[in-house]
mmCIF file of C-alpha atoms in Angstrom:
data_model
loop_
_atom_site.group_PDB
_atom_site.id
_atom_site.type_symbol
_atom_site.label_atom_id
_atom_site.label_comp_id
_atom_site.label_asym_id
_atom_site.label_seq_id
_atom_site.Cartn_x
_atom_site.Cartn_y
_atom_site.Cartn_z
ATOM 1 C CA MET O 1 36.799 -15.097 2.882
ATOM 2 C CA THR O 2 34.038 -12.905 2.589
ATOM 3 C CA LYS O 3 31.998 -12.279 5.388
ATOM 4 C CA ILE O 4 28.308 -12.275 4.859
ATOM 5 C CA ILE O 5 25.115 -11.864 6.990
ATOM 6 C CA PHE O 6 21.866 -14.275 5.970
ATOM 7 C CA MET O 7 18.609 -12.914 6.902
ATOM 8 C CA GLY O 8 15.631 -14.642 6.716
ATOM 9 C CA THR O 9 12.949 -16.710 8.438
ATOM 10 C CA PRO O 10 11.080 -19.657 6.212
ATOM 11 C CA ALA O 11 11.560 -22.786 5.153
ATOM 12 C CA PHE O 12 12.145 -21.353 1.442
ATOM 13 C CA SER O 13 15.424 -19.461 3.356
ATOM 14 C CA VAL O 14 17.021 -22.333 4.416
ATOM 15 C CA PRO O 15 18.447 -23.989 1.369
ATOM 16 C CA ILE O 16 19.820 -20.890 0.568
ATOM 17 C CA LEU O 17 21.161 -20.017 3.768
ATOM 18 C CA GLU O 18 22.782 -23.739 4.006
ATOM 19 C CA GLY O 19 24.646 -23.062 0.428
ATOM 20 C CA LEU O 20 26.404 -20.258 1.538
ATOM 21 C CA VAL O 21 27.733 -22.580 4.092
ATOM 22 C CA SER O 22 28.743 -25.266 1.923
ATOM 23 C CA GLU O 23 30.261 -23.467 -0.443
ATOM 24 C CA GLY O 24 32.966 -21.699 2.311
ATOM 25 C CA TYR O 25 31.504 -18.294 2.424
ATOM 26 C CA ASP O 26 31.824 -17.142 6.365
ATOM 27 C CA VAL O 27 28.235 -16.759 7.750
ATOM 28 C CA VAL O 28 29.210 -14.231 10.653
ATOM 29 C CA GLY O 29 25.702 -13.628 11.598
ATOM 30 C CA VAL O 30 21.997 -15.069 11.078
ATOM 31 C CA VAL O 31 18.719 -12.704 11.445
ATOM 32 C CA THR O 32 15.468 -14.075 11.429
ATOM 33 C CA GLN O 33 12.432 -13.310 12.939
ATOM 34 C CA PRO O 34 11.552 -13.974 17.168
ATOM 35 C CA ASP O 35 10.117 -17.309 17.501
ATOM 36 C CA ARG O 36 6.279 -17.579 17.342
ATOM 37 C CA PRO O 37 2.952 -19.556 18.781
ATOM 38 C CA VAL O 38 1.954 -21.843 16.065
ATOM 39 C CA GLY O 39 -1.035 -24.083 16.278
ATOM 40 C CA ARG O 40 -3.864 -24.850 18.568
ATOM 41 C CA LYS O 41 -1.973 -24.915 21.664
ATOM 42 C CA ARG O 42 -0.143 -21.882 20.771
ATOM 43 C CA VAL O 43 3.215 -23.515 21.194
ATOM 44 C CA LEU O 44 6.573 -21.345 21.312
ATOM 45 C CA THR O 45 8.034 -21.933 17.363
ATOM 46 C CA PRO O 46 11.856 -20.828 16.241
ATOM 47 C CA PRO O 47 11.134 -20.219 12.713
ATOM 48 C CA PRO O 48 13.221 -22.888 10.144
ATOM 49 C CA VAL O 49 15.308 -20.192 9.687
ATOM 50 C CA LYS O 50 17.018 -20.366 12.663
ATOM 51 C CA GLN O 51 16.644 -23.757 13.700
ATOM 52 C CA ALA O 52 19.233 -24.400 10.459
ATOM 53 C CA ALA O 53 21.548 -21.985 11.828
ATOM 54 C CA LEU O 54 21.693 -23.874 15.230
ATOM 55 C CA ASP O 55 22.310 -26.606 13.436
ATOM 56 C CA LEU O 56 25.325 -24.734 11.722
ATOM 57 C CA LYS O 57 26.515 -23.428 14.899
ATOM 58 C CA LEU O 58 25.532 -19.486 13.677
ATOM 59 C CA PRO O 59 25.291 -17.109 15.787
ATOM 60 C CA VAL O 60 21.268 -16.102 15.135
ATOM 61 C CA TYR O 61 19.675 -12.700 15.765
ATOM 62 C CA GLN O 62 16.123 -12.057 16.281
ATOM 63 C CA PRO O 63 14.984 -8.173 16.624
ATOM 64 C CA GLU O 64 11.662 -7.959 16.689
ATOM 65 C CA LYS O 65 11.815 -4.771 14.468
ATOM 66 C CA ILE O 66 15.476 -4.630 13.251
ATOM 67 C CA SER O 67 15.606 -0.859 12.878
ATOM 68 C CA GLN O 68 14.570 -0.139 16.379
ATOM 69 C CA SER O 69 16.107 -2.875 18.116
ATOM 70 C CA THR O 70 19.788 -3.107 19.946
ATOM 71 C CA GLU O 71 20.831 -5.725 17.895
ATOM 72 C CA LEU O 72 21.498 -3.242 14.928
ATOM 73 C CA GLU O 73 24.668 -2.008 16.210
ATOM 74 C CA GLU O 74 25.839 -5.476 16.775
ATOM 75 C CA ILE O 75 25.171 -6.543 13.337
ATOM 76 C CA ILE O 76 26.582 -3.810 11.748
ATOM 77 C CA ALA O 77 29.841 -4.252 14.372
ATOM 78 C CA LEU O 78 30.065 -7.628 12.578
ATOM 79 C CA ASN O 79 31.525 -5.686 9.758
ATOM 80 C CA PRO O 80 29.713 -8.052 6.607
ATOM 81 C CA ASP O 81 31.335 -7.825 3.296
ATOM 82 C CA LEU O 82 27.905 -8.654 2.203
ATOM 83 C CA ILE O 83 23.800 -9.569 3.439
ATOM 84 C CA VAL O 84 22.108 -11.783 1.976
ATOM 85 C CA THR O 85 18.358 -11.860 2.213
ATOM 86 C CA ALA O 86 15.741 -14.445 1.401
ATOM 87 C CA ALA O 87 12.027 -14.103 2.587
ATOM 88 C CA PHE O 88 13.003 -12.163 5.837
ATOM 89 C CA GLY O 89 10.310 -10.063 6.548
ATOM 90 C CA GLN O 90 11.186 -6.922 7.765
ATOM 91 C CA PHE O 91 12.432 -3.302 5.770
ATOM 92 C CA LEU O 92 16.117 -3.248 6.639
ATOM 93 C CA PRO O 93 17.004 0.313 7.516
ATOM 94 C CA GLU O 94 19.476 2.510 5.293
ATOM 95 C CA ARG O 95 22.507 2.463 8.156
ATOM 96 C CA LEU O 96 22.254 -1.671 7.539
ATOM 97 C CA LEU O 97 21.935 -1.846 3.805
ATOM 98 C CA LYS O 98 24.962 0.385 2.864
ATOM 99 C CA ALA O 99 27.339 -0.778 6.150
ATOM 100 C CA PRO O 100 28.477 -3.873 3.737
ATOM 101 C CA LYS O 101 31.438 -3.016 1.603
ATOM 102 C CA PHE O 102 28.958 -5.219 -1.276
ATOM 103 C CA GLY O 103 25.430 -3.789 -0.036
ATOM 104 C CA ALA O 104 22.820 -6.038 0.167
ATOM 105 C CA ILE O 105 21.067 -8.286 -2.121
ATOM 106 C CA ASN O 106 17.341 -10.301 -1.982
ATOM 107 C CA VAL O 107 16.625 -13.550 -3.670
ATOM 108 C CA HIS O 108 13.210 -12.779 -4.231
ATOM 109 C CA ALA O 109 10.581 -15.444 -5.679
ATOM 110 C CA SER O 110 9.169 -13.638 -8.778
ATOM 111 C CA LEU O 111 10.131 -12.417 -12.188
ATOM 112 C CA LEU O 112 10.235 -8.883 -11.040
ATOM 113 C CA PRO O 113 8.909 -6.210 -11.572
ATOM 114 C CA LYS O 114 6.290 -8.624 -11.322
ATOM 115 C CA TYR O 115 4.575 -9.411 -8.050
ATOM 116 C CA ARG O 116 7.039 -7.074 -5.767
ATOM 117 C CA GLY O 117 5.524 -8.017 -2.544
ATOM 118 C CA GLY O 118 5.233 -10.678 0.682
ATOM 119 C CA ALA O 119 2.884 -13.146 -1.275
ATOM 120 C CA PRO O 120 4.336 -13.587 -5.092
ATOM 121 C CA VAL O 121 3.997 -17.093 -5.203
ATOM 122 C CA HIS O 122 0.598 -17.322 -4.266
ATOM 123 C CA TYR O 123 -0.672 -14.590 -6.462
ATOM 124 C CA SER O 124 1.046 -16.719 -9.877
ATOM 125 C CA ILE O 125 -0.605 -19.515 -8.964
ATOM 126 C CA ILE O 126 -4.390 -17.685 -8.227
ATOM 127 C CA ASN O 127 -3.764 -15.856 -11.040
ATOM 128 C CA GLY O 128 -2.962 -18.816 -13.296
ATOM 129 C CA ASP O 129 0.457 -17.756 -14.980
ATOM 130 C CA LYS O 130 2.538 -20.449 -16.318
ATOM 131 C CA GLU O 131 6.079 -19.541 -15.012
ATOM 132 C CA THR O 132 7.601 -18.128 -12.342
ATOM 133 C CA GLY O 133 10.993 -17.673 -11.051
ATOM 134 C CA VAL O 134 13.436 -16.505 -9.110
ATOM 135 C CA THR O 135 14.738 -12.705 -9.103
ATOM 136 C CA ILE O 136 18.462 -11.547 -7.053
ATOM 137 C CA MET O 137 18.068 -8.111 -6.995
ATOM 138 C CA GLU O 138 20.075 -4.798 -4.838
ATOM 139 C CA MET O 139 18.313 -4.143 -2.170
ATOM 140 C CA ILE O 140 16.630 -0.771 -1.925
ATOM 141 C CA LYS O 141 14.558 1.110 0.728
ATOM 142 C CA LYS O 142 12.123 1.105 -1.364
ATOM 143 C CA MET O 143 10.314 -2.734 -1.562
ATOM 144 C CA ASP O 144 11.776 -5.377 -3.820
ATOM 145 C CA ALA O 145 12.352 -2.426 -6.443
ATOM 146 C CA GLY O 146 16.544 -3.025 -6.418
ATOM 147 C CA ASP O 147 18.373 -3.057 -9.732
ATOM 148 C CA ILE O 148 18.477 -6.936 -10.714
ATOM 149 C CA LEU O 149 21.233 -9.079 -11.180
ATOM 150 C CA ALA O 150 20.092 -12.533 -12.300
ATOM 151 C CA GLN O 151 17.078 -13.699 -13.283
ATOM 152 C CA GLU O 152 15.853 -17.888 -13.699
ATOM 153 C CA ALA O 153 12.228 -18.672 -15.043
ATOM 154 C CA ILE O 154 11.033 -21.860 -13.974
ATOM 155 C CA PRO O 155 7.533 -23.410 -15.463
ATOM 156 C CA ILE O 156 4.194 -23.466 -13.419
ATOM 157 C CA LEU O 157 2.614 -27.206 -13.550
ATOM 158 C CA ASP O 158 -1.067 -28.121 -13.475
ATOM 159 C CA THR O 159 -0.186 -30.029 -10.164
ATOM 160 C CA ASP O 160 2.357 -26.949 -8.456
ATOM 161 C CA ASP O 161 0.552 -25.477 -5.572
ATOM 162 C CA VAL O 162 2.382 -22.821 -3.231
ATOM 163 C CA GLY O 163 4.205 -25.701 -1.153
ATOM 164 C CA THR O 164 5.689 -27.099 -3.876
ATOM 165 C CA MET O 165 6.264 -24.226 -6.075
ATOM 166 C CA PHE O 166 8.664 -22.770 -2.592
ATOM 167 C CA GLU O 167 10.350 -25.892 -2.870
ATOM 168 C CA LYS O 168 11.296 -25.666 -6.051
ATOM 169 C CA LEU O 169 12.030 -21.844 -6.058
ATOM 170 C CA SER O 170 14.075 -22.011 -2.646
ATOM 171 C CA LEU O 171 16.947 -24.704 -4.591
ATOM 172 C CA LEU O 172 16.434 -22.466 -7.736
ATOM 173 C CA GLY O 173 17.492 -19.778 -5.555
ATOM 174 C CA LYS O 174 20.284 -21.590 -4.097
ATOM 175 C CA GLU O 175 21.685 -22.346 -7.225
ATOM 176 C CA LEU O 176 21.366 -18.907 -8.929
ATOM 177 C CA LEU O 177 22.701 -17.156 -5.688
ATOM 178 C CA LEU O 178 25.730 -19.223 -6.019
ATOM 179 C CA LYS O 179 26.322 -19.173 -9.191
ATOM 180 C CA ILE O 180 26.244 -15.260 -9.146
ATOM 181 C CA LEU O 181 28.496 -14.545 -6.587
ATOM 182 C CA PRO O 182 31.825 -15.070 -7.880
ATOM 183 C CA ASP O 183 31.086 -12.147 -9.951
ATOM 184 C CA LEU O 184 28.914 -10.172 -7.677
ATOM 185 C CA LEU O 185 32.495 -9.926 -5.341
ATOM 186 C CA ALA O 186 34.713 -9.071 -8.456
ATOM 187 C CA ASN O 187 32.665 -6.340 -9.547
ATOM 188 C CA LYS O 188 31.726 -7.950 -12.672
ATOM 189 C CA MET O 189 28.191 -7.428 -12.604
ATOM 190 C CA ILE O 190 25.968 -5.121 -14.603
ATOM 191 C CA PRO O 191 22.880 -4.545 -12.736
ATOM 192 C CA THR O 192 19.732 -4.273 -14.749
ATOM 193 C CA PRO O 193 17.248 -1.463 -13.392
ATOM 194 C CA GLN O 194 13.605 -2.358 -12.648
ATOM 195 C CA ASP O 195 11.159 -1.458 -15.441
ATOM 196 C CA GLU O 196 8.264 0.739 -13.734
ATOM 197 C CA ALA O 197 5.477 0.154 -16.442
ATOM 198 C CA LEU O 198 5.469 -3.475 -15.821
ATOM 199 C CA VAL O 199 5.302 -3.201 -11.894
ATOM 200 C CA SER O 200 2.268 -5.551 -10.120
ATOM 201 C CA PHE O 201 2.073 -6.399 -6.666
ATOM 202 C CA SER O 202 1.394 -9.109 -3.840
ATOM 203 C CA PRO O 203 0.294 -8.114 -1.160
ATOM 204 C CA ASN O 204 0.629 -10.871 1.895
ATOM 205 C CA ILE O 205 -3.339 -12.560 1.282
ATOM 206 C CA SER O 206 -6.171 -10.860 3.179
ATOM 207 C CA ARG O 207 -8.993 -13.707 4.728
ATOM 208 C CA GLU O 208 -11.581 -11.997 2.490
ATOM 209 C CA GLU O 209 -9.412 -13.088 -0.291
ATOM 210 C CA GLU O 210 -9.208 -16.519 1.476
ATOM 211 C CA ARG O 211 -13.253 -17.129 0.465
ATOM 212 C CA ILE O 212 -14.353 -18.747 -2.393
ATOM 213 C CA ASN O 213 -16.257 -16.809 -5.015
ATOM 214 C CA TRP O 214 -18.337 -19.217 -6.910
ATOM 215 C CA ASN O 215 -18.649 -16.921 -9.994
ATOM 216 C CA LYS O 216 -15.286 -17.398 -10.859
ATOM 217 C CA THR O 217 -14.719 -20.560 -13.294
ATOM 218 C CA ALA O 218 -13.358 -23.991 -12.109
ATOM 219 C CA GLN O 219 -10.519 -23.302 -13.481
ATOM 220 C CA GLU O 220 -9.855 -19.984 -11.697
ATOM 221 C CA ILE O 221 -11.257 -21.778 -8.156
ATOM 222 C CA ASP O 222 -9.033 -24.376 -8.919
ATOM 223 C CA CYS O 223 -5.739 -21.641 -9.023
ATOM 224 C CA GLN O 224 -7.607 -20.320 -6.336
ATOM 225 C CA VAL O 225 -7.251 -23.439 -3.725
ATOM 226 C CA ARG O 226 -3.602 -24.623 -5.067
ATOM 227 C CA GLY O 227 -2.787 -20.603 -4.881
ATOM 228 C CA MET O 228 -3.260 -21.154 -1.091
ATOM 229 C CA ARG O 229 -2.264 -24.440 -0.121
ATOM 230 C CA PRO O 230 -0.703 -25.509 2.053
ATOM 231 C CA TRP O 231 -1.414 -21.986 3.608
ATOM 232 C CA PRO O 232 -3.509 -20.036 4.334
ATOM 233 C CA VAL O 233 -6.207 -22.402 2.600
ATOM 234 C CA ALA O 234 -8.574 -21.209 0.582
ATOM 235 C CA TYR O 235 -12.544 -21.793 1.945
ATOM 236 C CA ALA O 236 -16.259 -21.487 1.669
ATOM 237 C CA MET O 237 -19.632 -21.735 3.603
ATOM 238 C CA TYR O 238 -22.209 -23.732 4.240
ATOM 239 C CA GLN O 239 -24.850 -23.408 6.031
ATOM 240 C CA ASP O 240 -22.922 -20.690 8.367
ATOM 241 C CA LYS O 241 -19.937 -23.590 8.640
ATOM 242 C CA ARG O 242 -16.596 -23.122 7.211
ATOM 243 C CA TRP O 243 -15.386 -25.877 4.807
ATOM 244 C CA LYS O 244 -11.584 -25.641 3.827
ATOM 245 C CA LEU O 245 -11.475 -27.121 0.553
ATOM 246 C CA TRP O 246 -7.686 -28.810 0.201
ATOM 247 C CA ASP O 247 -7.858 -30.596 -3.348
ATOM 248 C CA VAL O 248 -10.796 -29.107 -6.168
ATOM 249 C CA GLN O 249 -10.867 -30.427 -9.903
ATOM 250 C CA PRO O 250 -12.481 -28.726 -12.724
ATOM 251 C CA VAL O 251 -15.073 -31.218 -14.211
ATOM 252 C CA GLN O 252 -14.187 -31.164 -18.105
ATOM 253 C CA ASP O 253 -16.792 -31.617 -21.145
ATOM 254 C CA LYS O 254 -19.796 -30.709 -18.985
ATOM 255 C CA THR O 255 -21.669 -28.055 -17.791
ATOM 256 C CA THR O 256 -24.236 -26.474 -16.148
ATOM 257 C CA ASP O 257 -27.603 -24.349 -15.899
ATOM 258 C CA LYS O 258 -27.020 -24.122 -11.911
ATOM 259 C CA SER O 259 -26.666 -20.912 -10.197
ATOM 260 C CA PRO O 260 -22.843 -20.593 -8.723
ATOM 261 C CA GLY O 261 -22.239 -22.657 -5.856
ATOM 262 C CA THR O 262 -25.506 -25.113 -6.293
ATOM 263 C CA ILE O 263 -24.231 -27.981 -5.032
ATOM 264 C CA ILE O 264 -25.846 -30.746 -8.867
ATOM 265 C CA PHE O 265 -24.272 -33.810 -8.118
ATOM 266 C CA LYS O 266 -23.966 -36.030 -5.388
ATOM 267 C CA ASP O 267 -23.324 -40.252 -4.703
ATOM 268 C CA LYS O 268 -20.913 -42.262 -2.240
ATOM 269 C CA HIS O 269 -17.512 -40.451 -4.117
ATOM 270 C CA SER O 270 -18.464 -37.545 -6.122
ATOM 271 C CA LEU O 271 -19.524 -33.648 -5.037
ATOM 272 C CA GLN O 272 -19.981 -31.512 -7.654
ATOM 273 C CA ILE O 273 -20.575 -27.598 -7.317
ATOM 274 C CA ALA O 274 -21.607 -25.075 -10.305
ATOM 275 C CA CYS O 275 -19.594 -21.985 -11.209
ATOM 276 C CA GLY O 276 -19.318 -19.313 -13.129
ATOM 277 C CA LYS O 277 -19.466 -19.695 -17.096
ATOM 278 C CA GLU O 278 -21.692 -22.540 -16.593
ATOM 279 C CA SER O 279 -18.242 -25.117 -15.628
ATOM 280 C CA ILE O 280 -18.193 -27.586 -12.927
ATOM 281 C CA LEU O 281 -15.716 -28.411 -10.066
ATOM 282 C CA GLN O 282 -15.310 -31.216 -7.877
ATOM 283 C CA LEU O 283 -14.319 -31.538 -4.145
ATOM 284 C CA ASN O 284 -11.727 -33.686 -3.392
ATOM 285 C CA THR O 285 -10.556 -32.992 0.105
ATOM 286 C CA ILE O 286 -12.686 -31.212 2.157
ATOM 287 C CA GLN O 287 -11.898 -30.039 6.172
ATOM 288 C CA PRO O 288 -14.879 -29.380 7.836
ATOM 289 C CA ALA O 289 -14.578 -26.963 10.751
ATOM 290 C CA GLY O 290 -12.838 -28.273 13.856
ATOM 291 C CA LYS O 291 -12.239 -31.483 12.224
ATOM 292 C CA GLY O 292 -9.348 -32.939 10.069
ATOM 293 C CA GLN O 293 -8.925 -33.281 6.016
ATOM 294 C CA LEU O 294 -11.478 -35.925 4.580
ATOM 295 C CA SER O 295 -11.367 -37.496 1.248
ATOM 296 C CA VAL O 296 -15.467 -36.378 -0.709
ATOM 297 C CA THR O 297 -16.086 -40.469 0.031
ATOM 298 C CA ASP O 298 -14.771 -40.017 3.964
ATOM 299 C CA PHE O 299 -16.793 -36.846 4.189
ATOM 300 C CA LEU O 300 -19.599 -37.714 2.778
ATOM 301 C CA ASN O 301 -19.957 -40.968 4.701
ATOM 302 C CA GLY O 302 -19.809 -38.748 7.548
ATOM 303 C CA ILE O 303 -20.516 -35.917 8.372
ATOM 304 C CA GLY O 304 -21.290 -34.552 4.981
ATOM 305 C CA LYS O 305 -24.542 -37.212 5.200
ATOM 306 C CA THR O 306 -26.704 -34.160 5.691
ATOM 307 C CA VAL O 307 -25.336 -32.509 2.052
ATOM 308 C CA GLU O 308 -28.160 -32.200 -0.625
ATOM 309 C CA VAL O 309 -27.979 -31.645 -4.216
ATOM 310 C CA GLY O 310 -29.545 -28.528 -4.934
ATOM 311 C CA ASP O 311 -28.532 -27.065 -1.575
ATOM 312 C CA VAL O 312 -25.983 -23.481 -1.843
ATOM 313 C CA LEU O 313 -22.155 -22.592 -0.766
ATOM 314 C CA GLU O 314 -21.334 -19.295 -0.112
#
């Protein structure tokens, strides 16, 4: 039986781990990030992969930094045939990459060489891409630069956000991995080098990138909002107060000559903002600072009562 070490952290990784177990592979160890404080009360919470591994009664390792950890020798001593990673979140030391007979492979949520890095799903939506996908590649020391074993594309719908795409790509990654593993373990696969001329990067989203630039078009801002939902969530400032924007919608067949960021229309159920290139954005779900998510109707009937046409979002 093939012995596999699985390495992953978020919910994206869970179906991939569960798929390996259900197909009868011998997962001898699961490596994930340490428990982290979550929420306003900072409750110490295990990552989703740890919880899944415990439910499956698999051994769990949680090194803060695997290359400098005491767990590294324990993991190598498990003598795996293969390492499978999926959104683990740490670089693997070369000793570990070379330890298994079949090396280490990664399930990455983009069509490499596009979007190497930690936020490929976010950037694919933010940039308005019509498709994304999953790449299974060999792991080398350079980030997401290994030879490609398999790829499969999937469309991005206008209604998709990071949450829905993570669910779709996770299942796609599981299916693709299980499809290629028999050939990989039989040495029947021929890896394809990545074209370095086509490389682009998707670093983790910075705080500055979360803020909306109203000079962008309404369509571009819609992509930004969906590309940051459900995390980290795009926001705008109104009179020095932060509004997180959870759902917006470009207004079709209507233009404005008002400056970007200006509130141009308000009634009991609608709040519209001028954007770049004379476009208009309707705000549908708003989260004011210190409050929960509110429909635009509830917002305007409550905390948003004082908002006026002509006010400016920044």
